XYZ file of C-alpha atoms in Angstrom:
278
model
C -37.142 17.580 -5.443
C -34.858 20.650 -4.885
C -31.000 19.198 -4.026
C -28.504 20.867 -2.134
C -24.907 20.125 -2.925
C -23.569 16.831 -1.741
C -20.334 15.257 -2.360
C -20.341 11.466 -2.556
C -17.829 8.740 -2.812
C -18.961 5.553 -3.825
C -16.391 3.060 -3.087
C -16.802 -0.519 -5.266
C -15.978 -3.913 -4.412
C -12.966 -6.172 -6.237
C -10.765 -7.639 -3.456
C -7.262 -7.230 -3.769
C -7.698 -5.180 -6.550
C -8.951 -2.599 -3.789
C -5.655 -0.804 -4.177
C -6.716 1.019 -6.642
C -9.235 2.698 -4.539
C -6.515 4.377 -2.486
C -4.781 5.839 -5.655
C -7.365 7.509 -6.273
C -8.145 8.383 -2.459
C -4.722 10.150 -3.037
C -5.685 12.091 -6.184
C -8.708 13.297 -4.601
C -6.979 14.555 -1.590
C -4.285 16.182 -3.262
C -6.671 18.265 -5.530
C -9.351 19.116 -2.472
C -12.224 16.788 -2.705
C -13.446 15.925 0.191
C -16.657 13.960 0.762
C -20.017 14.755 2.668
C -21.221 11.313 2.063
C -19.072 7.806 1.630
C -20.733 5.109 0.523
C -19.077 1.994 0.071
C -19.559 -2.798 -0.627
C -17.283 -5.144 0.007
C -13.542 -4.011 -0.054
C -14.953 -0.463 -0.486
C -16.855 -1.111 2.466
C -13.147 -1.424 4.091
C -11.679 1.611 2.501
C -14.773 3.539 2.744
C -14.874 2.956 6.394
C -11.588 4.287 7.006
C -12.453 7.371 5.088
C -15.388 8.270 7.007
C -13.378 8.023 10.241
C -11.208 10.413 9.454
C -10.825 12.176 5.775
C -7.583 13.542 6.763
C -5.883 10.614 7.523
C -7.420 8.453 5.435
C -4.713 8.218 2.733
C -2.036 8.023 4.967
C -3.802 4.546 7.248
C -5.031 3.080 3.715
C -1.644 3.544 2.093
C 0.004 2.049 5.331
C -2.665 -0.952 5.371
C -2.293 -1.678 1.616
C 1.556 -1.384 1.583
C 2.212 -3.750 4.112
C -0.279 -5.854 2.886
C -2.254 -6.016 5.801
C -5.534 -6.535 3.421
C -3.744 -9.809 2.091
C -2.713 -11.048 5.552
C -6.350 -11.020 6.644
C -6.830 -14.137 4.373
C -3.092 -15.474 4.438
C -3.441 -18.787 6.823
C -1.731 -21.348 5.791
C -2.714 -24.196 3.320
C -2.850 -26.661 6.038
C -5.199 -24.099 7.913
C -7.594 -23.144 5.535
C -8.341 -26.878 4.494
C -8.782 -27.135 8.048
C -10.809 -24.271 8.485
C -13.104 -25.615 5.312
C -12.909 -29.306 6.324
C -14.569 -28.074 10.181
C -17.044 -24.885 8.491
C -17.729 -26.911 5.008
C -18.766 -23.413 3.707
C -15.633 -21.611 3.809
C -11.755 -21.408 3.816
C -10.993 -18.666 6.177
C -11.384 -17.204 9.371
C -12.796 -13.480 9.584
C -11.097 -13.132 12.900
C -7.850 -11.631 11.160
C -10.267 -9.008 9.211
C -11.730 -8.390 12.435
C -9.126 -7.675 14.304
C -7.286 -5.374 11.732
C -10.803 -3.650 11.072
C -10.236 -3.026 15.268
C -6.734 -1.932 15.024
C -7.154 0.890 12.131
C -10.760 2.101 12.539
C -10.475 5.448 15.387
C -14.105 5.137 15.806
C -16.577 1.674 16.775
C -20.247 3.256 15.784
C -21.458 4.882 13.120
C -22.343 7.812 14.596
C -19.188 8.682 15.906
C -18.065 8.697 12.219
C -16.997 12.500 10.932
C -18.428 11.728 7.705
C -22.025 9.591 7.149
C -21.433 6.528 5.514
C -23.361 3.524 4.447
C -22.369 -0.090 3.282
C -24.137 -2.631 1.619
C -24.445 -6.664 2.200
C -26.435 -9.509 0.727
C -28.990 -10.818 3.420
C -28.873 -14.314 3.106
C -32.347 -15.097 4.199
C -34.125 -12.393 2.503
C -32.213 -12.518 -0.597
C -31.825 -8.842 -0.634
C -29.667 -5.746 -0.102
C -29.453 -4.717 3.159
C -28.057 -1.099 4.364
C -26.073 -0.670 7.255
C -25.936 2.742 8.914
C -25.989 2.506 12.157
C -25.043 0.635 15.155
C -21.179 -1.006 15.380
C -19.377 -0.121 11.864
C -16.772 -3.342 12.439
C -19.724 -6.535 11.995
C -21.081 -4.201 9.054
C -17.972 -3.916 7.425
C -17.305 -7.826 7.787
C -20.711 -8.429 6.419
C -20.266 -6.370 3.198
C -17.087 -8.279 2.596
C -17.787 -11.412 3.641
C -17.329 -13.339 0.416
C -18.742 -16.443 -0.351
C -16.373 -19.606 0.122
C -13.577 -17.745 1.183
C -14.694 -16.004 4.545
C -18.118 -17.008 6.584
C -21.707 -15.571 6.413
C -21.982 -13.079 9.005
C -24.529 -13.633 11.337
C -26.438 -9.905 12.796
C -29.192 -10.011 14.948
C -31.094 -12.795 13.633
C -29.921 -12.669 10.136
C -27.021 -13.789 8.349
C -24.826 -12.039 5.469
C -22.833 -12.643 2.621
C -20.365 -10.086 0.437
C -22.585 -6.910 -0.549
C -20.751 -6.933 -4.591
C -23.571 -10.021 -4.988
C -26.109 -7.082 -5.073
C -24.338 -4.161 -5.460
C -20.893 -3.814 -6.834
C -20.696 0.022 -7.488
C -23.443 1.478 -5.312
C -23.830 4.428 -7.271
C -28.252 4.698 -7.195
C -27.722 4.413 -3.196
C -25.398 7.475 -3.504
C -28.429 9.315 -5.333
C -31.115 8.032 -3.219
C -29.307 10.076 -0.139
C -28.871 13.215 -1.856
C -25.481 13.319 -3.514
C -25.378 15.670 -6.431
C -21.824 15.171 -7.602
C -20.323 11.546 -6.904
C -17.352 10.139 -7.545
C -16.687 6.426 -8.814
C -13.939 4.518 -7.001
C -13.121 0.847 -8.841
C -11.050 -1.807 -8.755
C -10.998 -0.757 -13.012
C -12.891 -3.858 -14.714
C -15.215 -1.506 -15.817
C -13.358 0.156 -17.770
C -12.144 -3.279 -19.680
C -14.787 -4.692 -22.101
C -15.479 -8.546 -21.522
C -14.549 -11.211 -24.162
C -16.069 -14.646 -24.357
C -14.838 -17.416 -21.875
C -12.054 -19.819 -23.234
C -11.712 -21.510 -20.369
C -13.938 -23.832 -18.388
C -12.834 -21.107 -15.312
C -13.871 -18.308 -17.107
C -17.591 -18.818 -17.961
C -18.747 -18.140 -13.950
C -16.446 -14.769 -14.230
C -17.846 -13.468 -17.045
C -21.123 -14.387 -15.896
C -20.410 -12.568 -12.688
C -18.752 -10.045 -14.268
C -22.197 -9.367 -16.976
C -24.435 -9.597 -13.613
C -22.274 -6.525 -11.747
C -21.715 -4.354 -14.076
C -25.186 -4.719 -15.928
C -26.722 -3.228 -12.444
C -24.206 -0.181 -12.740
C -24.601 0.739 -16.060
C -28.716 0.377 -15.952
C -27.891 3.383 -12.826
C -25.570 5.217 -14.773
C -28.171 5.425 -17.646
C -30.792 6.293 -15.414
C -29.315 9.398 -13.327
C -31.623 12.001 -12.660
C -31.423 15.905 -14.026
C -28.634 17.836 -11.948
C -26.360 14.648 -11.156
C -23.052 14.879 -11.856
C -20.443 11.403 -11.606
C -17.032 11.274 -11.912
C -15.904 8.178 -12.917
C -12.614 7.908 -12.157
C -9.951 5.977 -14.210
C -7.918 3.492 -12.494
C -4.952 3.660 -14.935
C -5.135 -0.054 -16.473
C -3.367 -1.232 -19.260
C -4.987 0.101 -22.848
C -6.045 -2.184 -25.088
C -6.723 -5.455 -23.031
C -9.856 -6.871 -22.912
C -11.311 -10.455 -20.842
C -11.729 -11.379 -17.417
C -9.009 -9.980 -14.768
C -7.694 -13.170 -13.695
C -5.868 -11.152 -10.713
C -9.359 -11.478 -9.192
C -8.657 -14.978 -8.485
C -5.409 -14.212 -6.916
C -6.906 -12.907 -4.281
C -4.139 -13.592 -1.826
C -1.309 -12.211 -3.887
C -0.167 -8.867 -2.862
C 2.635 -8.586 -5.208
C 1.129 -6.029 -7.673
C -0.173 -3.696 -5.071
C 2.506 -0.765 -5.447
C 1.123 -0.625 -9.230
C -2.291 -0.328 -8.795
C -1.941 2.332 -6.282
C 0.649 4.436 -9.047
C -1.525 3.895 -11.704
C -4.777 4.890 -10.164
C -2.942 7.625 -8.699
C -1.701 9.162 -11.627
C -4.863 8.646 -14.136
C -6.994 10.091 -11.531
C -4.387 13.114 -10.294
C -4.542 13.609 -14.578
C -7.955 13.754 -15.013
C -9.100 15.859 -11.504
C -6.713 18.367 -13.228
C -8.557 17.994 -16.637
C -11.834 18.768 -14.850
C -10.601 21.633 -12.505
């Protein structure tokens, strides 16, 4: 099949770790990319959102959002409430009703089709035990869907179905990307990938390297198998050299402190090597 250009962004999941995304939102936007397609799971179901709304002001809301740690507040209840929250659910220690109503307070637009840019986001149907696509109807339950992460926020229910966080099936959704036409893509992390795993030492470490194998083995098996004529961009998120292991920041999920940094260092790996390829 013939392809016409297509610009994709394919925006991963990672949490708090998000940040990075919008570093690298900021190198793109400063050297001219812009994006005919945004796909995104999880946070980068957030981010990617927000993009699709509006491209131009994308940067600007995300940078705002990030550096008042807005994302962090969405899951900062107190101790007292979240054991409360888990003793009445069982299932989960926080509310989505913060997410929600920040997802309400940022996004310009409530449907997808009122988007300026087509986008697409990914969650794990609970019942089916499969990837489902959202790309159409209300963009606000989607997003909460692909994000919804297990024991921390609740399955969201849609229709007659119920969803958890879409990284379970799909952490860097770059085959989706393909499978709607995108020619040239660009990779948007949270930057484990670029970090090579090391065996656990620590009883906490064996289920995050086992996660860690499962979503990253699904990327690389689509990197490997790209069709003729695709071109991806993966784009560095500026980590330190050298280390190696789980990111234990990952865990941390409601600490916002080191937030500034991830959006710098993105931002300047990526503005370096969107320079290197221009």
């Amino acid at each position: 099949m013939e392809r016409t250009s297509r610009v994709a962004f394919v925006l991963g999941g990672g949490g708090m770790l998000g940040a990075h995304e919008v570093g690298m939102l900021r190198a793109l936007d400063e050297t001219g990319v812009r994006p005919g397609l945004v796909v995104g799971t999880s946070i980068g179901a957030l981010n990617g959102a927000l993009v699709a709304a509006d491209p131009g002001a994308a940067v600007e809301r995300l940078t705002g959002m990030w550096s008042d740690a807005r994302a962090g507040e969405a899951l900062g209840t107190p101790v007292w409430e979240r054991l409360w929250t888990l003793a009445r659910s069982g299932t989960h220690l926080h509310s989505a009703e913060p997410l929600r109503r920040m997802l309400t307070e940022l996004l310009p637009v409530e449907t997808f089709d009122e988007l300026a840019v087509p986008f697409q986001c990914v969650a794990a149907g609970i019942e089916t035990a499969m990837a489902h696509w959202f790309c159409t109807g209300p963009i606000i339950p989607a997003v909460l869907a692909s994000s919804a992460a297990p024991g921390l926020l609740p399955p969201v229910r849609i229709g007659d179905r119920h969803y958890f966080d879409g990284g379970l099936v799909h952490s860097i959704p770059v085959g989706r990307a393909v499978e709607l036409g995108a020619t040239t893509i660009y990779v948007l992390h949270v930057g484990r990938i670029e970090r090579d795993l090391a065996p656990p030492r620590r009883p906490w470490e064996v289920g995050m390297v086992a996660f860690e194998i499962a979503r990253r083995h699904r990327f690389f098996e689509e990197m490997s198998a790209l069709p003729d004529g695709i071109t991806v961009h993966v784009l560095p998120a500026g980590g330190e050299p050298g280390r190696s292991g789980v990111d234990l920041s990952q865990m941390r999920y409601r600490n916002a402190s080191g937030i500034a940094t991830h959006i710098d260092r993105a931002y300047e790996a990526s503005l370096e090597y969107l320079r290197e390829q221009a």
